[in-house]
Amino acid sequence: MNHIISGKMKLKSILYILLLCLLFGAGKGFAQYTIRVEGYVKDSLTHEAMPSVSVMLKGTTIGTVTDDRGHFSLQATSSENVLHVSFLGYEEVELPLKRNGINNVTVRMKPISYTLSDIVVKPEKEKYSRKKNPAVAFVEKVISRRTVNDPRRHDYYYYSTYDQKILAKNDFNEEEARKKKRYKQIDFIFDYIDTSRVSGKPILPLYNEELIEKTYYRKSPPVERKVIQGVKRTGLIEIFSEDGVKQFIEEVFREMDLFQDNIPLFLNRFVSPIASFGPLYYKYYLSDTVTVENEPCVDLAFVPFNSESFGFTGHLYITLDSTFFIKRVKLNVPRHINLNFVDFMRIEQDFVRTDDGTRLMTKNDITVEFKLNAKSKGTYARRICLYRDHSFEPPEDITVFRENNPVMETEDARKRSDEYWQEHRENEKEITQTSVEKMMAQLRAVPAFFWTEKIVGALINGYVQPWETNSPIEFGPVNTFISGNTLEGARYRFGGTTTTNLSRHFFVDGYIAYGAGDKKFKGDLLVEYSFNKKRSFRKEYPFHYVRAEYRYDINQIGQHYLYTNADNVFMMLKRRKNNLITYMQKAELSYYHEHYNGLGYGITARHLTEWASRYVPFAQIQPDGVTALPLDHYRSAQLEIKLRWAPNEKFYQSRNYRYPITLDAPIITLSHTVARKGVLGTDHHYNRTEIGIRKRFWMSPFGYVDLYGQAGKVWDKVPYPLLIIPNANLSYSIEPETYALMDPMEFINDRFASWEVTYFMNGALLNRLPLIKRLQLREVFAFRGWYGDLSDKNNPWKPGNEGLYVFPENSYLMENRPYMEISCGLDNIFKLVRLDYVWRLSYRNHPHTPNSGLRMKMQFSF
């Protein structure tokens, strides 16, 4: 009985305790609130995002971790309203939160003080000083040894590379996309959705490139050769020139060399954190001691003094021994940098060292998220290079160094099997598997997509294929089908070219044009044999051809087009009518050879006949020096020799033009043209020599300067069409190597020197102004000029110059001062527009010529 009573009492006690718990729990429940909080966690020193940070409601188990952007969001019902943020190596942070509302916060975490070599360093941004700063002393030792471990100090160096590039639509939400009409016919694309390795967001891969490559280096004489063993490219950007896209992507996503002062990236130059002048540009902090691949390292954090400048934030992980070896690099670009479209960037590099201390890179991983604007979801891009099989032995085939081509491709590089690619994808954790090729095949089976791709491709490349596949001919350029000018009125043109589907060596190109005003047919026929086998089109790099061409067409004197066609419909809008137009018949036979080292040379035999027009009459001065009789035409049989040297030139190759990507190396041109009177009906002796140079000078971190200079001379007595006429720009567009406020044939010379200096400051001034810096504008200043002269023998106003032609109206002799223009502009307006205001500094009294004006240009730049 006592046992039963005792048991009942125990049961009552337990029930009583449970009741109390429920009561207290209920009481606490009545005091609960809905807590909503989201925000970012950043390093207080570098301002870079901190991933994998623990974010909790204090006193609860409710929490989350930050993503790779340092972003987090949390919603819970709780009586606690204190946010607790913690991460190893950083001081914990607690923030009070308001209840029943949304809390938007940015948490800045400070690294904890650590003892390194008996020195205690506590980083505090507001008290930073370079003097007696152990972090600065430490990084100076790193800088002093940055070239000691270079693998290229060996006589030979070899390694193989797996290189993958991916472009994808970022944050591609399937649920949202299925509600949109444009995805109803192509709903199969949802089967190809992948996950970003950076943010964990869904992505839709649109382009994938894989490359297997071997690199061979020899120290003396220095030579580097690359041999592509396998290459596979597929995706939406196939509508662009493959070589052009390859060159552009290679330049944008350069393999970053941390161990030089200036790092090329996004077509800009960033200051390396271990640049020789790094301590003047960066703040450094000894932040932590960590273990990297079983080796203790110092975590050296860094951030630029100016957060808007072209530098990096990030961490270097450096060994604690006397070698100061960099094991790992993590870099970001500052959030407020004046860099277009780049919303997020992360670069990671890993290094190992050999027994003799040589530094070998094993991984280069760059991930970028691009956005056109803040509201768009943008594009995810990643390039990962894995390096292996390093060796310092001479290659088995030493003849690889005798090849002229710095990048060679094996015959079967584009025919590799799926088994080959699987075999070379050794590190599955690092490499993203995609099915872009399969998805594109399905997309092209949809008529709407098929024709959209065809139309966009025609607009970009300028040519239309009449057959779907393997077309032997193309028609174009489409932007020249209709245009107009003063002499011809409306101009209609139709042209085309053969393709590599007909022959990879032999090409025919040409057009027929008709002027509605002058009622004349014109045309051009070009026949070319290329000694190099072409993959896609005739003008692929490098050139090595023999060519014959016959053309009868108009000649717009004093206007030359460098990066567009004279018949481009978009060039019709001009600031004034141009009637300085003649007719010209020209037959040419030419040979040109371009080498991979940048040297090009050629010779052209030319016979031309130029006819006067009603706007440009030819009036020949007679022996009496007063009378001038009309002349119908003149003839000249010429031989031109030209040289061009452009080492390490980077350009985007379109179907017809090369657009320079960088001008880091000089581009030097030299030409001489000669004609002898009486040869093939030539009317005059003629010798003309010209030399030019272009070069870009980087002034990191204060932008860059593009310099162009040219000089030339005509050595003989000739009529004015054979003299030197400056390149006048009548359009409202900003064009290189032209004069925006000069009229065609305003000046005629037989010797000259010209220059153009353009300083792109990249926002070095405007980025420091409050409010204005939000617009991310960039300053541009330009100064260009032409200093020419006309010798007495070519001056029609001088006595004794019979045989010369009377100069057209509104042509002037240049005085003892140059023609000069200066411009001041804003670049990066809406991230696409450059707007310049141009002033004419000299010869402002010439009638019919503007002394100032506004010019613009649409351009893509990071």
Tab-separated table of N, CA and C in Angstrom, residues 124 180 262 295 307 323 349 404 410-411 453 523 577 597 621 719 759 809 857:
chain	number	residue	atom	x	y	z
A	124	GLU	N	42.875	48.443	-36.980
A	124	GLU	CA	41.786	49.412	-36.836
A	124	GLU	C	41.888	50.383	-38.002
A	180	LYS	N	5.981	32.698	-68.030
A	180	LYS	CA	6.205	33.612	-69.150
A	180	LYS	C	5.963	32.898	-70.475
A	262	ASN	N	51.035	45.414	-62.493
A	262	ASN	CA	49.704	45.682	-63.037
A	262	ASN	C	49.114	44.406	-63.602
A	295	GLU	N	49.910	23.191	-43.956
A	295	GLU	CA	51.041	24.080	-43.698
A	295	GLU	C	50.527	25.367	-43.050
A	307	SER	N	38.608	53.078	-52.097
A	307	SER	CA	37.751	51.938	-52.444
A	307	SER	C	37.181	52.033	-53.850
A	323	THR	N	60.703	31.800	-46.197
A	323	THR	CA	60.556	31.906	-47.653
A	323	THR	C	59.445	32.851	-48.076
A	349	GLN	N	43.379	31.392	-56.420
A	349	GLN	CA	44.535	30.725	-56.986
A	349	GLN	C	45.227	29.902	-55.908
A	404	ASN	N	56.323	28.860	-85.828
A	404	ASN	CA	56.049	30.298	-85.793
A	404	ASN	C	54.792	30.625	-85.010
A	410	THR	N	46.114	20.711	-82.853
A	410	THR	CA	46.275	19.431	-83.531
A	410	THR	C	45.103	19.175	-84.469
A	411	GLU	N	45.306	18.306	-85.455
A	411	GLU	CA	44.289	18.039	-86.460
A	411	GLU	C	42.999	17.484	-85.864
A	453	GLU	N	17.869	33.344	-84.289
A	453	GLU	CA	19.324	33.210	-84.287
A	453	GLU	C	19.908	33.609	-85.641
A	523	GLY	N	30.951	48.885	-109.205
A	523	GLY	CA	31.124	47.535	-108.701
A	523	GLY	C	32.543	47.232	-108.288
A	577	LYS	N	26.811	68.500	-95.848
A	577	LYS	CA	26.857	67.701	-97.063
A	577	LYS	C	28.289	67.614	-97.568
A	597	ASN	N	54.508	36.624	-85.016
A	597	ASN	CA	55.243	37.521	-84.127
A	597	ASN	C	54.822	38.978	-84.289
A	621	ILE	N	46.753	73.902	-114.828
A	621	ILE	CA	47.389	75.197	-115.090
A	621	ILE	C	48.291	75.081	-116.317
A	719	PRO	N	49.647	66.632	-109.027
A	719	PRO	CA	48.368	67.336	-108.801
A	719	PRO	C	47.792	66.983	-107.426
A	759	TYR	N	43.349	60.775	-73.168
A	759	TYR	CA	43.559	60.335	-71.784
A	759	TYR	C	42.231	59.877	-71.205
A	809	GLU	N	37.576	75.143	-104.231
A	809	GLU	CA	37.205	76.225	-103.323
A	809	GLU	C	37.264	75.741	-101.871
A	857	LYS	N	29.542	58.586	-79.069
A	857	LYS	CA	29.920	57.244	-79.509
A	857	LYS	C	29.273	56.224	-78.597
